[in-house]
PDB file of C-alpha atoms and ligand atoms in Angstrom:
ATOM      1  CA  UNK A   1     -36.146-108.154 -75.184  1.00 93.00           C
ATOM      2  CA  UNK A   2     -36.080-108.086 -71.682  1.00 98.00           C
ATOM      3  CA  UNK A   3     -34.914-111.064 -69.396  1.00 98.00           C
ATOM      4  CA  UNK A   4     -36.988-111.573 -66.158  1.00 98.00           C
ATOM      5  CA  UNK A   5     -35.786-113.165 -63.559  1.00 98.00           C
ATOM      6  CA  UNK A   6     -38.769-113.851 -60.996  1.00 98.00           C
ATOM      7  CA  UNK A   7     -40.469-116.054 -59.092  1.00 97.00           C
ATOM      8  CA  UNK A   8     -43.841-116.099 -58.054  1.00 95.00           C
ATOM      9  CA  UNK A   9     -44.171-113.722 -54.490  1.00 96.00           C
ATOM     10  CA  UNK A  10     -45.720-110.388 -54.900  1.00 97.00           C
ATOM     11  CA  UNK A  11     -42.802-108.864 -55.351  1.00 98.00           C
ATOM     12  CA  UNK A  12     -41.542-110.661 -58.223  1.00 98.00           C
ATOM     13  CA  UNK A  13     -45.277-109.850 -59.851  1.00 98.00           C
ATOM     14  CA  UNK A  14     -45.024-106.448 -59.673  1.00 98.00           C
ATOM     15  CA  UNK A  15     -42.939-106.734 -62.612  1.00 98.00           C
ATOM     16  CA  UNK A  16     -44.857-109.224 -64.454  1.00 98.00           C
ATOM     17  CA  UNK A  17     -47.402-107.510 -64.260  1.00 98.00           C
ATOM     18  CA  UNK A  18     -45.973-104.295 -65.312  1.00 98.00           C
ATOM     19  CA  UNK A  19     -44.290-106.283 -68.567  1.00 98.00           C
ATOM     20  CA  UNK A  20     -47.679-107.521 -69.633  1.00 98.00           C
ATOM     21  CA  UNK A  21     -49.291-104.142 -69.658  1.00 98.00           C
ATOM     22  CA  UNK A  22     -46.687-102.483 -71.464  1.00 98.00           C
ATOM     23  CA  UNK A  23     -47.168-104.987 -73.864  1.00 98.00           C
ATOM     24  CA  UNK A  24     -43.139-105.546 -73.644  1.00 97.00           C
ATOM     25  CA  UNK A  25     -42.075-109.449 -75.025  1.00 97.00           C
ATOM     26  CA  UNK A  26     -39.723-111.251 -72.311  1.00 97.00           C
ATOM     27  CA  UNK A  27     -38.431-114.460 -71.392  1.00 97.00           C
ATOM     28  CA  UNK A  28     -38.847-115.371 -67.872  1.00 97.00           C
ATOM     29  CA  UNK A  29     -35.871-116.865 -65.572  1.00 97.00           C
ATOM     30  CA  UNK A  30     -36.842-118.617 -62.314  1.00 97.00           C
ATOM     31  CA  UNK A  31     -35.103-118.425 -59.990  1.00 97.00           C
ATOM     32  CA  UNK A  32     -36.859-120.573 -56.969  1.00 96.00           C
ATOM     33  CA  UNK A  33     -35.615-118.886 -53.488  1.00 95.00           C
ATOM     34  CA  UNK A  34     -37.284-122.159 -51.788  1.00 93.00           C
ATOM     35  CA  UNK A  35     -34.231-123.701 -53.338  1.00 96.00           C
ATOM     36  CA  UNK A  36     -31.656-120.975 -52.930  1.00 97.00           C
ATOM     37  CA  UNK A  37     -31.457-120.033 -56.358  1.00 97.00           C
ATOM     38  CA  UNK A  38     -30.965-116.032 -55.533  1.00 98.00           C
ATOM     39  CA  UNK A  39     -27.631-117.014 -54.326  1.00 98.00           C
ATOM     40  CA  UNK A  40     -25.993-118.277 -57.434  1.00 98.00           C
ATOM     41  CA  UNK A  41     -23.221-116.027 -58.984  1.00 98.00           C
ATOM     42  CA  UNK A  42     -24.714-115.514 -62.653  1.00 97.00           C
ATOM     43  CA  UNK A  43     -27.938-114.126 -60.421  1.00 97.00           C
ATOM     44  CA  UNK A  44     -26.073-112.507 -58.089  1.00 98.00           C
ATOM     45  CA  UNK A  45     -24.293-110.829 -60.856  1.00 97.00           C
ATOM     46  CA  UNK A  46     -27.065-108.836 -61.710  1.00 97.00           C
ATOM     47  CA  UNK A  47     -28.936-108.772 -57.891  1.00 98.00           C
ATOM     48  CA  UNK A  48     -26.581-108.632 -55.583  1.00 97.00           C
ATOM     49  CA  UNK A  49     -29.236-108.272 -52.533  1.00 98.00           C
ATOM     50  CA  UNK A  50     -29.685-111.831 -53.676  1.00 98.00           C
ATOM     51  CA  UNK A  51     -33.758-111.112 -54.035  1.00 98.00           C
ATOM     52  CA  UNK A  52     -35.737-111.158 -57.137  1.00 98.00           C
ATOM     53  CA  UNK A  53     -37.138-109.643 -59.363  1.00 98.00           C
ATOM     54  CA  UNK A  54     -34.319-108.804 -61.282  1.00 98.00           C
ATOM     55  CA  UNK A  55     -34.285-107.741 -65.368  1.00 98.00           C
ATOM     56  CA  UNK A  56     -31.867-107.325 -67.522  1.00 98.00           C
ATOM     57  CA  UNK A  57     -32.663-105.328 -70.984  1.00 98.00           C
ATOM     58  CA  UNK A  58     -30.774-106.352 -74.143  1.00 98.00           C
ATOM     59  CA  UNK A  59     -31.961-102.519 -75.401  1.00 97.00           C
ATOM     60  CA  UNK A  60     -31.310-100.833 -72.419  1.00 97.00           C
ATOM     61  CA  UNK A  61     -30.004 -96.821 -71.951  1.00 96.00           C
ATOM     62  CA  UNK A  62     -27.982 -95.749 -75.044  1.00 96.00           C
ATOM     63  CA  UNK A  63     -28.747 -99.423 -76.731  1.00 96.00           C
ATOM     64  CA  UNK A  64     -26.643-101.195 -74.302  1.00 97.00           C
ATOM     65  CA  UNK A  65     -27.751-104.264 -72.020  1.00 98.00           C
ATOM     66  CA  UNK A  66     -28.679-102.715 -68.791  1.00 98.00           C
ATOM     67  CA  UNK A  67     -28.996-105.147 -65.659  1.00 98.00           C
ATOM     68  CA  UNK A  68     -31.581-103.768 -62.648  1.00 98.00           C
ATOM     69  CA  UNK A  69     -33.178-105.088 -59.085  1.00 98.00           C
ATOM     70  CA  UNK A  70     -35.212-103.356 -56.490  1.00 98.00           C
ATOM     71  CA  UNK A  71     -38.840-103.577 -58.256  1.00 98.00           C
ATOM     72  CA  UNK A  72     -39.833-100.189 -57.158  1.00 98.00           C
ATOM     73  CA  UNK A  73     -36.352 -98.969 -59.544  1.00 98.00           C
ATOM     74  CA  UNK A  74     -37.334-101.917 -62.533  1.00 98.00           C
ATOM     75  CA  UNK A  75     -41.791-100.370 -62.997  1.00 98.00           C
ATOM     76  CA  UNK A  76     -40.317 -96.500 -62.473  1.00 98.00           C
ATOM     77  CA  UNK A  77     -37.268 -98.124 -65.392  1.00 98.00           C
ATOM     78  CA  UNK A  78     -40.373 -99.895 -67.482  1.00 98.00           C
ATOM     79  CA  UNK A  79     -42.408 -96.755 -67.093  1.00 98.00           C
ATOM     80  CA  UNK A  80     -39.682 -94.344 -68.509  1.00 98.00           C
ATOM     81  CA  UNK A  81     -38.752 -96.690 -71.371  1.00 97.00           C
ATOM     82  CA  UNK A  82     -42.341 -97.382 -72.739  1.00 98.00           C
ATOM     83  CA  UNK A  83     -44.107 -93.577 -71.466  1.00 98.00           C
ATOM     84  CA  UNK A  84     -46.859 -95.748 -69.620  1.00 98.00           C
ATOM     85  CA  UNK A  85     -47.855 -96.014 -66.277  1.00 98.00           C
ATOM     86  CA  UNK A  86     -46.219 -92.630 -64.704  1.00 98.00           C
ATOM     87  CA  UNK A  87     -48.128 -89.546 -65.758  1.00 98.00           C
ATOM     88  CA  UNK A  88     -46.572 -86.521 -67.132  1.00 97.00           C
ATOM     89  CA  UNK A  89     -47.877 -83.992 -65.213  1.00 98.00           C
ATOM     90  CA  UNK A  90     -45.499 -83.179 -62.608  1.00 98.00           C
ATOM     91  CA  UNK A  91     -47.687 -83.596 -59.637  1.00 98.00           C
ATOM     92  CA  UNK A  92     -49.608 -86.556 -61.327  1.00 98.00           C
ATOM     93  CA  UNK A  93     -46.010 -88.495 -61.652  1.00 98.00           C
ATOM     94  CA  UNK A  94     -45.297 -87.590 -57.701  1.00 98.00           C
ATOM     95  CA  UNK A  95     -48.214 -88.435 -56.315  1.00 98.00           C
ATOM     96  CA  UNK A  96     -47.797 -91.821 -58.183  1.00 98.00           C
ATOM     97  CA  UNK A  97     -43.805 -92.381 -57.210  1.00 98.00           C
ATOM     98  CA  UNK A  98     -45.118 -91.144 -53.647  1.00 98.00           C
ATOM     99  CA  UNK A  99     -47.514 -94.348 -53.561  1.00 98.00           C
ATOM    100  CA  UNK A 100     -45.033 -96.398 -54.951  1.00 98.00           C
ATOM    101  CA  UNK A 101     -42.148 -95.587 -52.191  1.00 98.00           C
ATOM    102  CA  UNK A 102     -44.869 -96.456 -49.692  1.00 98.00           C
ATOM    103  CA  UNK A 103     -45.657 -99.408 -50.749  1.00 98.00           C
ATOM    104  CA  UNK A 104     -41.724-100.360 -51.805  1.00 98.00           C
ATOM    105  CA  UNK A 105     -41.089 -98.823 -47.574  1.00 98.00           C
ATOM    106  CA  UNK A 106     -43.945-100.003 -46.020  1.00 98.00           C
ATOM    107  CA  UNK A 107     -46.612-102.625 -47.651  1.00 98.00           C
ATOM    108  CA  UNK A 108     -43.771-104.833 -48.354  1.00 98.00           C
ATOM    109  CA  UNK A 109     -41.290-104.797 -45.627  1.00 98.00           C
ATOM    110  CA  UNK A 110     -44.451-104.906 -42.739  1.00 98.00           C
ATOM    111  CA  UNK A 111     -46.285-107.719 -45.054  1.00 98.00           C
ATOM    112  CA  UNK A 112     -43.409-109.544 -45.656  1.00 97.00           C
ATOM    113  CA  UNK A 113     -42.895-110.024 -42.010  1.00 97.00           C
ATOM    114  CA  UNK A 114     -46.368-110.505 -41.081  1.00 97.00           C
ATOM    115  CA  UNK A 115     -46.174-113.469 -43.614  1.00 97.00           C
ATOM    116  CA  UNK A 116     -43.165-114.644 -41.697  1.00 97.00           C
ATOM    117  CA  UNK A 117     -44.744-114.446 -38.462  1.00 97.00           C
ATOM    118  CA  UNK A 118     -47.664-116.160 -38.931  1.00 97.00           C
ATOM    119  CA  UNK A 119     -46.061-118.905 -41.724  1.00 95.00           C
ATOM    120  CA  UNK A 120     -42.649-119.775 -41.151  1.00 94.00           C
ATOM    121  CA  UNK A 121     -41.052-118.522 -37.626  1.00 95.00           C
ATOM    122  CA  UNK A 122     -40.656-122.244 -35.870  1.00 93.00           C
ATOM    123  CA  UNK A 123     -42.482-121.001 -32.978  1.00 94.00           C
ATOM    124  CA  UNK A 124     -45.290-118.978 -32.745  1.00 92.00           C
ATOM    125  CA  UNK A 125     -44.299-115.398 -31.050  1.00 95.00           C
ATOM    126  CA  UNK A 126     -47.466-113.398 -30.378  1.00 96.00           C
ATOM    127  CA  UNK A 127     -45.765-110.285 -30.361  1.00 97.00           C
ATOM    128  CA  UNK A 128     -44.419-110.684 -33.907  1.00 97.00           C
ATOM    129  CA  UNK A 129     -47.704-111.635 -35.475  1.00 97.00           C
ATOM    130  CA  UNK A 130     -49.368-108.797 -33.611  1.00 97.00           C
ATOM    131  CA  UNK A 131     -46.956-106.110 -34.522  1.00 98.00           C
ATOM    132  CA  UNK A 132     -46.755-106.710 -38.195  1.00 98.00           C
ATOM    133  CA  UNK A 133     -50.475-107.683 -39.067  1.00 98.00           C
ATOM    134  CA  UNK A 134     -51.644-104.613 -36.599  1.00 98.00           C
ATOM    135  CA  UNK A 135     -48.735-102.166 -39.088  1.00 98.00           C
ATOM    136  CA  UNK A 136     -50.807-104.353 -42.176  1.00 98.00           C
ATOM    137  CA  UNK A 137     -54.288-103.402 -40.924  1.00 98.00           C
ATOM    138  CA  UNK A 138     -52.975 -99.911 -40.160  1.00 98.00           C
ATOM    139  CA  UNK A 139     -51.815 -99.748 -43.832  1.00 98.00           C
ATOM    140  CA  UNK A 140     -55.049-101.092 -45.416  1.00 98.00           C
ATOM    141  CA  UNK A 141     -57.045 -98.589 -43.002  1.00 98.00           C
ATOM    142  CA  UNK A 142     -54.424 -95.885 -45.569  1.00 98.00           C
ATOM    143  CA  UNK A 143     -54.949 -97.032 -48.370  1.00 98.00           C
ATOM    144  CA  UNK A 144     -58.559 -97.504 -48.374  1.00 98.00           C
ATOM    145  CA  UNK A 145     -58.898 -93.500 -46.936  1.00 98.00           C
ATOM    146  CA  UNK A 146     -56.837 -92.621 -50.119  1.00 98.00           C
ATOM    147  CA  UNK A 147     -59.659 -94.803 -52.381  1.00 98.00           C
ATOM    148  CA  UNK A 148     -62.434 -93.129 -50.605  1.00 98.00           C
ATOM    149  CA  UNK A 149     -61.871 -90.073 -52.871  1.00 98.00           C
ATOM    150  CA  UNK A 150     -59.568 -91.666 -55.712  1.00 98.00           C
ATOM    151  CA  UNK A 151     -60.474 -94.391 -57.775  1.00 98.00           C
ATOM    152  CA  UNK A 152     -56.557 -95.783 -58.341  1.00 98.00           C
ATOM    153  CA  UNK A 153     -53.792 -95.020 -55.343  1.00 98.00           C
ATOM    154  CA  UNK A 154     -52.466 -91.934 -57.128  1.00 98.00           C
ATOM    155  CA  UNK A 155     -56.167 -90.626 -58.232  1.00 97.00           C
ATOM    156  CA  UNK A 156     -57.676 -91.279 -61.327  1.00 97.00           C
ATOM    157  CA  UNK A 157     -55.222 -93.409 -63.155  1.00 98.00           C
ATOM    158  CA  UNK A 158     -54.086 -96.653 -62.890  1.00 98.00           C
ATOM    159  CA  UNK A 159     -49.933 -96.296 -62.476  1.00 98.00           C
ATOM    160  CA  UNK A 160     -47.071 -98.174 -61.054  1.00 98.00           C
ATOM    161  CA  UNK A 161     -48.544 -97.018 -57.792  1.00 98.00           C
ATOM    162  CA  UNK A 162     -51.331 -99.621 -58.330  1.00 99.00           C
ATOM    163  CA  UNK A 163     -49.315-102.995 -60.089  1.00 98.00           C
ATOM    164  CA  UNK A 164     -46.328-102.489 -57.089  1.00 98.00           C
ATOM    165  CA  UNK A 165     -49.216-102.627 -54.069  1.00 98.00           C
ATOM    166  CA  UNK A 166     -51.473-105.252 -55.956  1.00 98.00           C
ATOM    167  CA  UNK A 167     -50.247-108.156 -55.805  1.00 98.00           C
ATOM    168  CA  UNK A 168     -49.791-107.642 -52.143  1.00 98.00           C
ATOM    169  CA  UNK A 169     -53.555-106.935 -51.353  1.00 98.00           C
ATOM    170  CA  UNK A 170     -54.116-110.399 -53.538  1.00 98.00           C
ATOM    171  CA  UNK A 171     -52.214-112.393 -50.498  1.00 97.00           C
ATOM    172  CA  UNK A 172     -54.557-110.518 -48.077  1.00 97.00           C
ATOM    173  CA  UNK A 173     -55.383-114.038 -46.742  1.00 97.00           C
ATOM    174  CA  UNK A 174     -51.794-114.987 -45.790  1.00 96.00           C
ATOM    175  CA  UNK A 175     -51.799-111.621 -43.495  1.00 95.00           C
ATOM    176  CA  UNK A 176     -55.048-112.155 -42.125  1.00 96.00           C
ATOM    177  CA  UNK A 177     -57.305-109.241 -43.761  1.00 97.00           C
ATOM    178  CA  UNK A 178     -60.646-109.909 -44.541  1.00 97.00           C
ATOM    179  CA  UNK A 179     -61.248-107.218 -47.828  1.00 98.00           C
ATOM    180  CA  UNK A 180     -64.345-106.464 -46.598  1.00 98.00           C
ATOM    181  CA  UNK A 181     -63.346-104.383 -43.526  1.00 98.00           C
ATOM    182  CA  UNK A 182     -61.797-102.063 -46.633  1.00 98.00           C
ATOM    183  CA  UNK A 183     -64.654-101.769 -49.332  1.00 98.00           C
ATOM    184  CA  UNK A 184     -62.331 -98.828 -50.507  1.00 98.00           C
ATOM    185  CA  UNK A 185     -59.828-101.119 -50.741  1.00 98.00           C
ATOM    186  CA  UNK A 186     -62.256-104.197 -52.273  1.00 98.00           C
ATOM    187  CA  UNK A 187     -63.378-102.109 -54.653  1.00 98.00           C
ATOM    188  CA  UNK A 188     -59.939-101.163 -56.403  1.00 98.00           C
ATOM    189  CA  UNK A 189     -58.713-104.783 -55.901  1.00 98.00           C
ATOM    190  CA  UNK A 190     -62.323-106.203 -57.949  1.00 98.00           C
ATOM    191  CA  UNK A 191     -61.277-103.238 -60.628  1.00 98.00           C
ATOM    192  CA  UNK A 192     -57.165-104.159 -61.577  1.00 98.00           C
ATOM    193  CA  UNK A 193     -58.005-108.113 -60.680  1.00 98.00           C
ATOM    194  CA  UNK A 194     -60.339-107.714 -63.611  1.00 98.00           C
ATOM    195  CA  UNK A 195     -57.429-106.896 -66.011  1.00 98.00           C
ATOM    196  CA  UNK A 196     -56.364-108.860 -68.648  1.00 98.00           C
ATOM    197  CA  UNK A 197     -52.823-107.865 -68.185  1.00 98.00           C
ATOM    198  CA  UNK A 198     -52.824-108.514 -63.823  1.00 98.00           C
ATOM    199  CA  UNK A 199     -54.318-111.864 -64.326  1.00 97.00           C
ATOM    200  CA  UNK A 200     -51.367-113.059 -67.097  1.00 97.00           C
ATOM    201  CA  UNK A 201     -48.565-111.149 -64.786  1.00 98.00           C
ATOM    202  CA  UNK A 202     -50.314-112.848 -61.589  1.00 97.00           C
ATOM    203  CA  UNK A 203     -49.456-116.269 -63.350  1.00 96.00           C
ATOM    204  CA  UNK A 204     -45.428-115.727 -63.360  1.00 95.00           C
ATOM    205  CA  UNK A 205     -44.212-117.703 -63.462  1.00 90.00           C
ATOM    206  CA  UNK A 206     -45.780-121.045 -62.541  1.00 77.00           C
ATOM    207  CA  UNK A 207     -46.620-121.480 -66.340  1.00 60.00           C
ATOM    208  CA  UNK A 208     -43.663-120.050 -68.115  1.00 53.00           C
TER     209      UNK A 208
HETATM  210  N1  LIG B 301     -36.991-104.570 -52.025  1.00 81.63           N
HETATM  211  C1  LIG B 301     -36.995-106.146 -52.788  1.00 81.63           C
HETATM  212  C2  LIG B 301     -37.302-106.788 -52.084  1.00 81.63           C
HETATM  213  C3  LIG B 301     -37.347-107.589 -52.659  1.00 81.63           C
HETATM  214  C4  LIG B 301     -37.736-109.532 -51.914  1.00 81.63           C
HETATM  215  O1  LIG B 301     -37.700-109.769 -50.709  1.00 81.63           O
HETATM  216  N2  LIG B 301     -37.772-110.484 -52.704  1.00 81.63           N
HETATM  217  C5  LIG B 301     -37.995-111.626 -51.933  1.00 81.63           C
HETATM  218  C6  LIG B 301     -39.234-112.194 -52.534  1.00 81.63           C
HETATM  219  S1  LIG B 301     -40.594-111.438 -52.441  1.00 81.63           S
HETATM  220  C7  LIG B 301     -36.318-112.986 -52.600  1.00 81.63           C
HETATM  221  O2  LIG B 301     -35.980-112.691 -52.924  1.00 81.63           O
HETATM  222  N3  LIG B 301     -36.317-112.840 -51.363  1.00 81.63           N
HETATM  223  C8  LIG B 301     -35.584-114.074 -51.175  1.00 81.63           C
HETATM  224  C9  LIG B 301     -34.349-114.342 -50.355  1.00 81.63           C
HETATM  225  O3  LIG B 301     -34.988-113.856 -48.848  1.00 81.63           O
HETATM  226  O4  LIG B 301     -33.522-114.791 -49.967  1.00 81.63           O
HETATM  227  C10 LIG B 301     -38.106-105.668 -54.262  1.00 81.63           C
HETATM  228  O5  LIG B 301     -38.738-104.626 -54.439  1.00 81.63           O
HETATM  229  O6  LIG B 301     -37.749-105.455 -54.998  1.00 81.63           O
END
C-alpha cells in the first residue's frame, strides 16, 4: 500500500495520476499547504523540504517501508516499481527522463513563478509578470515544436514525462496562455485529458 501526502496542485497531481495509471492502491493524506500543514513535524519527517507531494511505500526496496519526496523522483520510483510509463529501451528511457527533467527544472518553477506574480503577489509587479509569462510561453513553444513531430513529449509513447507536464498545462489559464496558440500542445493535451486515470488523478485530493 502507498500513502500519498498531497494537495490539489500540479506537483501533487502528477503522482495521483501516476498511481491511477499504474493501478496501484493508495491512501490519500491531505496536506493543506494554505494552512501550513507542510510544516508539521510528522510531514517534515518524510518531506524535509516542506513541499508536497511525498509518498510512503509500505512495500519499498527490500520489502521495507520507504518514503520519498520530489515529484520527479516519485514518478521514476513508481515507473521502476511497476515497469510502466518509462521505456526499457535505453535511448527511449533517457528521452523520457530528459523531458521529465525539462518539466522539473523549467515548467514547474517558471509556471509557478508566473502564478505567483499573476495571482498571489501583494502588489502588481509588471517586471515579474512579464519575465515569467514570457518564459512560460517560450516553454510552450519548445513543447509545441517537439509535439509537431512526436505524439508524446518524449516520442511515440505516453511516459512519465507527459504525466509530469500535463497537470501544469492544465493550468494554462492561470499563466494566461491560450492553447489555441500552441496547436500541437492542444492536440496532446486533449488526448491525455481523455484518459480515465488522468480524470481520476486530477480530482485528488478533493474527492478522496
Ligand atoms: N520540486 C518539488 C516542488 C514541490 C512544490 O513546490 N510543492 C508545492 C505545491 S505545488 C508546495 O508544497 N508548496 C508548499 C510551500 O511552498 O510551503 C516537486 O516537484 O515535488
